[in-house]
Coordinates of C-alpha atoms and ligand atoms in Angstrom, one line a residue:
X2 CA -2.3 -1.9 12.4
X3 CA -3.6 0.5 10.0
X4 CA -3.1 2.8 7.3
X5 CA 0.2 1.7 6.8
X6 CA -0.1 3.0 3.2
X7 CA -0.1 6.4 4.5
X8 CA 1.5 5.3 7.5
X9 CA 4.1 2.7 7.3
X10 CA 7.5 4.7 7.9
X11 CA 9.0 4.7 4.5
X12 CA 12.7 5.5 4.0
X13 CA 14.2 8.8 4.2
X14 CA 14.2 9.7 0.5
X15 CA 17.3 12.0 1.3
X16 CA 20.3 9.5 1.7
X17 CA 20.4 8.0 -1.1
X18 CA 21.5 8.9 -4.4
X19 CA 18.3 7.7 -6.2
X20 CA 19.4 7.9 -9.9
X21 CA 22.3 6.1 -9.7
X22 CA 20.8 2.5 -11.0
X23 CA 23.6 0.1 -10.3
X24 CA 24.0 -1.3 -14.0
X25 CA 24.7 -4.9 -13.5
X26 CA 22.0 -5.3 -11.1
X27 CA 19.3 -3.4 -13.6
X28 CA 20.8 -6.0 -16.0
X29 CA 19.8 -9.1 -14.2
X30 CA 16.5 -8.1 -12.7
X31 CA 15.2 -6.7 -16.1
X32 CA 16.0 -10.7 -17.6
X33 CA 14.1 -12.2 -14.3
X34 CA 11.1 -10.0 -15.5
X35 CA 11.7 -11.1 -18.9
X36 CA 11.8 -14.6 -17.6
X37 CA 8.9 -14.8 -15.3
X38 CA 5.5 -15.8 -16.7
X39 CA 3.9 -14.7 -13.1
X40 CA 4.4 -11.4 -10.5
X41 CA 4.0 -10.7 -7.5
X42 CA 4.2 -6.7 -7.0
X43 CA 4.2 -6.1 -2.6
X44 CA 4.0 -2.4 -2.5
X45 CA 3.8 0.0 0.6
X46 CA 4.4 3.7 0.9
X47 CA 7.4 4.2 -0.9
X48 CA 5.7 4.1 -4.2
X49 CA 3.1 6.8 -3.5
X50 CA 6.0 8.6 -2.1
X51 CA 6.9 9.7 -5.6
X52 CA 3.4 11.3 -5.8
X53 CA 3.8 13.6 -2.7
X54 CA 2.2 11.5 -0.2
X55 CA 3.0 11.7 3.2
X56 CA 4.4 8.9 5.0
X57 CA 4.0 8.2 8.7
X58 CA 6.1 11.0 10.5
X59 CA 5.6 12.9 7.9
X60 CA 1.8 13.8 8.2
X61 CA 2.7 17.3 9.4
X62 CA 4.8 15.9 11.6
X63 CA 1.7 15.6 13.8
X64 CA 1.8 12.4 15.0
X65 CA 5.6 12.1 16.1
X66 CA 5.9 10.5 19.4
X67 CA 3.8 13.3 21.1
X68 CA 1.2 11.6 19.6
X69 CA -1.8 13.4 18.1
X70 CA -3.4 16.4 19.0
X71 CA -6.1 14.9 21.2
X72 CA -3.0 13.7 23.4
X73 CA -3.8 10.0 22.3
X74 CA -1.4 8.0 20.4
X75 CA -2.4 7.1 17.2
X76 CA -2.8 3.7 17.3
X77 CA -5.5 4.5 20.0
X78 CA -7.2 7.4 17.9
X79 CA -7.4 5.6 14.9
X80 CA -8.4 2.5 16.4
X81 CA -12.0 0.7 16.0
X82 CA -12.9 0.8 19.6
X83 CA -12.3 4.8 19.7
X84 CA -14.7 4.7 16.3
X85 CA -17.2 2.8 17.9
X86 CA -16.9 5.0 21.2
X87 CA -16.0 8.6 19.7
X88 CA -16.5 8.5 16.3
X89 CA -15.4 12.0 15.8
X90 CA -11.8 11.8 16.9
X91 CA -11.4 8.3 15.3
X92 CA -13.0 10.4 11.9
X93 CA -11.0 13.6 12.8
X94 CA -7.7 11.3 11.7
X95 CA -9.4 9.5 9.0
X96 CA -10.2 13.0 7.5
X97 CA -6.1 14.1 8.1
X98 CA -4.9 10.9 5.6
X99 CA -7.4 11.5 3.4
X100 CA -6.8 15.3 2.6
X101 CA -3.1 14.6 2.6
X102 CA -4.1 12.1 -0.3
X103 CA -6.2 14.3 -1.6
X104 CA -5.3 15.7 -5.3
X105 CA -2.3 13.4 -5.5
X106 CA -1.8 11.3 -8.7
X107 CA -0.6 8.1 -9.5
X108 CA 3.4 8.1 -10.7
X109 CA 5.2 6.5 -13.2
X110 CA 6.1 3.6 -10.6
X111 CA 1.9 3.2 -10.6
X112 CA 1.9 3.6 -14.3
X113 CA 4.3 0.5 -14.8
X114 CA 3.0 -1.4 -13.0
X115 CA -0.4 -1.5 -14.7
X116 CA 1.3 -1.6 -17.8
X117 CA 3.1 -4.7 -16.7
X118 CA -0.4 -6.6 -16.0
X119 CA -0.6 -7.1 -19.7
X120 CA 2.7 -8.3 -19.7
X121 CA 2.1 -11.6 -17.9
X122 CA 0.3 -14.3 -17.7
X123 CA -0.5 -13.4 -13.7
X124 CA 0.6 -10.4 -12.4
X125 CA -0.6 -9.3 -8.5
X126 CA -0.3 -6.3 -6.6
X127 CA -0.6 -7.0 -2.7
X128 CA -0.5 -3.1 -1.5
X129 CA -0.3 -2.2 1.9
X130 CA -1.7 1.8 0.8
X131 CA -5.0 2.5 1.3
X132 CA -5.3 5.9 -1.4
X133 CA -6.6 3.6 -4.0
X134 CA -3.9 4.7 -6.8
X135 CA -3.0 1.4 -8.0
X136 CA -6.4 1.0 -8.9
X137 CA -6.6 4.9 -10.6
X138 CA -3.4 4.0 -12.4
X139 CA -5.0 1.3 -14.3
X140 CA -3.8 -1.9 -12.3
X141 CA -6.8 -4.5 -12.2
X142 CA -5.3 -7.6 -10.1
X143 CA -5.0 -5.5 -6.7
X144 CA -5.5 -6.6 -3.4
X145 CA -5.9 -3.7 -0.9
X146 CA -5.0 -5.4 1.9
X147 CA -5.5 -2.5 4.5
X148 CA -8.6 -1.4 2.2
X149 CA -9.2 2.0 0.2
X150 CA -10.0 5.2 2.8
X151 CA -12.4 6.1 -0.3
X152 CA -14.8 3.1 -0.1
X153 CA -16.8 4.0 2.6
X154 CA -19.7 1.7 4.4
X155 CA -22.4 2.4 7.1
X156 CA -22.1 1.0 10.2
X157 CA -25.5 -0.6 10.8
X158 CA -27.2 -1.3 7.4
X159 CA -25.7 -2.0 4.0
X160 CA -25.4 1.1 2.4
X161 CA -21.8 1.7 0.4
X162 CA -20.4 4.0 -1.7
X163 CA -17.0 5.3 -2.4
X164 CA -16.4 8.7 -3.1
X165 CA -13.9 10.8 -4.9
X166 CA -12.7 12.7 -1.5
X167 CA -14.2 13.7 1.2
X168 CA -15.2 17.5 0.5
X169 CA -18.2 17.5 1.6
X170 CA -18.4 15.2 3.8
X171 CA -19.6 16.8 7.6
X172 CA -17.7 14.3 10.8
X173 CA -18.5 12.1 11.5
X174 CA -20.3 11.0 8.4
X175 CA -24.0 9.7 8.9
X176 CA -25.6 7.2 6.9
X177 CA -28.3 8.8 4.5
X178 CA -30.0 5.8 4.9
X179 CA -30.1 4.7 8.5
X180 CA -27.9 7.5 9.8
X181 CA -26.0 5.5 12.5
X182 CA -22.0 6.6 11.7
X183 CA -20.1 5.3 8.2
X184 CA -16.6 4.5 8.4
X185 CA -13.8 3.9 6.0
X186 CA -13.5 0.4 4.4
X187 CA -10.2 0.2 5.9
X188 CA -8.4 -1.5 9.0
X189 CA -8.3 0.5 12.1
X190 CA -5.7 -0.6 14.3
X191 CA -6.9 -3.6 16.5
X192 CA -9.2 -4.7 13.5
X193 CA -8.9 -8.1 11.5
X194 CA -7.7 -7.9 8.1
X195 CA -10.6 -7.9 5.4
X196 CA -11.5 -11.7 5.3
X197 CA -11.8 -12.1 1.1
X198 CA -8.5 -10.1 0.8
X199 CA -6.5 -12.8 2.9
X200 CA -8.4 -16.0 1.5
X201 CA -8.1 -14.4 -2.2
X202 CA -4.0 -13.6 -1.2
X203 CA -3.7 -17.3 0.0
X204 CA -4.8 -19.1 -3.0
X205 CA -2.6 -16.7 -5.3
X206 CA 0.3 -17.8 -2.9
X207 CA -0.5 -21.2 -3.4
X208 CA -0.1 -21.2 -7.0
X209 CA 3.0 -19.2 -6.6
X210 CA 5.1 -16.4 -8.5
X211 CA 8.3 -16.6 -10.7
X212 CA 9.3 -13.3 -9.7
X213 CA 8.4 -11.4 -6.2
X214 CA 9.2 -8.0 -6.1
X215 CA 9.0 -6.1 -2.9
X216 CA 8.7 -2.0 -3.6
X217 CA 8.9 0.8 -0.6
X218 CA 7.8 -1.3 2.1
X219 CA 9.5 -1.9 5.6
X220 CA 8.2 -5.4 5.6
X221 CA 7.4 -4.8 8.9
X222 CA 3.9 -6.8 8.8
X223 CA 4.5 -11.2 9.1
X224 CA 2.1 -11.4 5.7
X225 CA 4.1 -8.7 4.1
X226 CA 7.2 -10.5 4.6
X227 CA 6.1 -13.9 4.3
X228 CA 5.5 -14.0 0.1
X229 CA 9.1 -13.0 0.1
X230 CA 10.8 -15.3 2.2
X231 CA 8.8 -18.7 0.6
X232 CA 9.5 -17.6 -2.7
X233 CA 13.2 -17.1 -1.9
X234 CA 13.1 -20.3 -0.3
X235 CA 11.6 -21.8 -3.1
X236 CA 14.4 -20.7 -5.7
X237 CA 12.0 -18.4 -7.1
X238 CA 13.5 -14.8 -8.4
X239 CA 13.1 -12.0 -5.4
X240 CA 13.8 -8.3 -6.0
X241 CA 13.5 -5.3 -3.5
X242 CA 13.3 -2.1 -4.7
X243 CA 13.3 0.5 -1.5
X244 CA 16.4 3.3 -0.7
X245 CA 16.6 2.1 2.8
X246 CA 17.0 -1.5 4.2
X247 CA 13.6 -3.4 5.7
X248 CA 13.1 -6.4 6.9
X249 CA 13.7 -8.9 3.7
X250 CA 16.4 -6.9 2.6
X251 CA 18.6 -9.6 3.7
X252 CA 15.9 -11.9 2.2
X253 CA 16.1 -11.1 -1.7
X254 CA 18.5 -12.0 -4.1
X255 CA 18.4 -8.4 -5.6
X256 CA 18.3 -5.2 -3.7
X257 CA 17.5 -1.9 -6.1
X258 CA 18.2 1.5 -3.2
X259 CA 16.5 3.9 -5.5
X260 CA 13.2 5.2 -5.6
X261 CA 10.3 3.1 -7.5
X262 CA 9.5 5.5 -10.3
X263 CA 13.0 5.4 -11.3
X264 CA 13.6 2.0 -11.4
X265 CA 10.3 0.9 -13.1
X266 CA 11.0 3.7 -15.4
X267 CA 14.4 1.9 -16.1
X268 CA 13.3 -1.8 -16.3
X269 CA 9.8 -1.2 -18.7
X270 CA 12.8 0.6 -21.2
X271 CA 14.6 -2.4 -21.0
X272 CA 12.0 -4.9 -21.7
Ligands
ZN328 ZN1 -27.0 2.7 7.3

């Protein structure tokens, strides 16, 4: 269940004629966020697609259906079991997603939405992308529900640190401390989502949003989905903004199909 920042299958960016705003839709969700006093921004690979990240299938293609090089699929490889029992080919894959992060900059997508954090009186980003670049962008009210591949914790003692990239690093990574193996602060597949980030995203859901906006995300993932559908249900104002169609895009009262820099390019300009 992991990395779906990286990983989570984003749309093909080539169907769709991205600049092509449908006017009277810009119209009406540019007044819902003029309306709203709270946000809630659900992001997932789509946005960091704009900065040159790789999505799912296509990390080098590597990982398509043959599975990875090691002949494992990679929800096995990437997995905390095959960290725990072979550190080095669980790390070998962790080391992939982070070089094809590496060097890659926040976009202007990234860059309104910090900007927007001012705006209201509660704005939330609940990202599913674990290259930290909501964070970089300037956004403060994140939660990184899959975690951030540069935070990086030992597996025995306490030791922490989070570092720029790996260069540097030698694989797996020992603890200077202790030196049993350190690992990503992110979810492997098979692992429970980080305890504070689902008790902190519960009470923000409790309180509710005005306006939920869902940006380049499948919505494949029930606590993805789930913000959407209960503030749909609740008469609250729901936005998608993805090329392709996912799993709430039946769910929203406004679909955008063009790629998030655009469109948050387009609304911040209008408001
Ligand atoms: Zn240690």
């Amino acid at each position: 269940m992991l990395f779906h920042g990286v990983y989570d299958d984003a749309p093909s960016r080539s169907s769709v004629n991205h600049e092509s705003i449908d006017p009277a839709v810009l119209d009406s969700v540019s007044k819902a966020f003029t309306r709203a006093r709270s946000v809630l921004f659900i992001t997932g690979a789509g946005i960091s697609a704009d900065s040159g990240l790789p999505t799912y299938r296509g990390i080098g293609g590597l990982y398509e259906d043959a599975g990875t090089e090691d002949g494992l699929p990679i929800e096995q490889a990437l997995s905390g079991e095959m960290l725990r029992e072979r550190p080095d080919v669980c790390w070998k894959y962790i080391h992939q997603i982070e070089r094809a992060c590496r060097g890659a900059s926040w976009n202007r997508g990234h860059e309104v939405l910090a900007m927007l954090e001012e705006r209201y009186d509660r704005a939330l980003v609940l990202t599913q992308n674990v290259d930290g670049l909501h964070r970089r962008a300037g956004s403060k009210n994140v939660i990184e529900i899959h975690g951030d591949i540069h935070k990086l914790s030992c597996t025995r003692c306490s030791f922490r640190e989070t570092v720029k990239d790996y260069a540097g690093l030698s694989f797996p990574p020992h603890c200077p401390e202790c030196s049993a193996v350190l690992r990503p602060e992110v979810v492997l597949f098979g692992e429970m989502l980080p305890r504070d980030a689902v008790a902190t995203l519960q009470r923000e859901l409790e309180r509710g949003f005005d306006l939920v906006v869902s940006i380049g995300t499948t919505s494949v993932f029930p606590y993805i989905a789930a913000p959407v559908v209960l503030a749909r249900r609740t008469g609250r104002d729901t936005v998608e903004i993805n090329p392709g169609t996912t799993g709430v895009s039946h769910v929203v009262a406004y679909r955008m199909q063009n790629r998030a820099a655009v469109v948050f390019d387009a609304i911040w300009r209008r408001l």
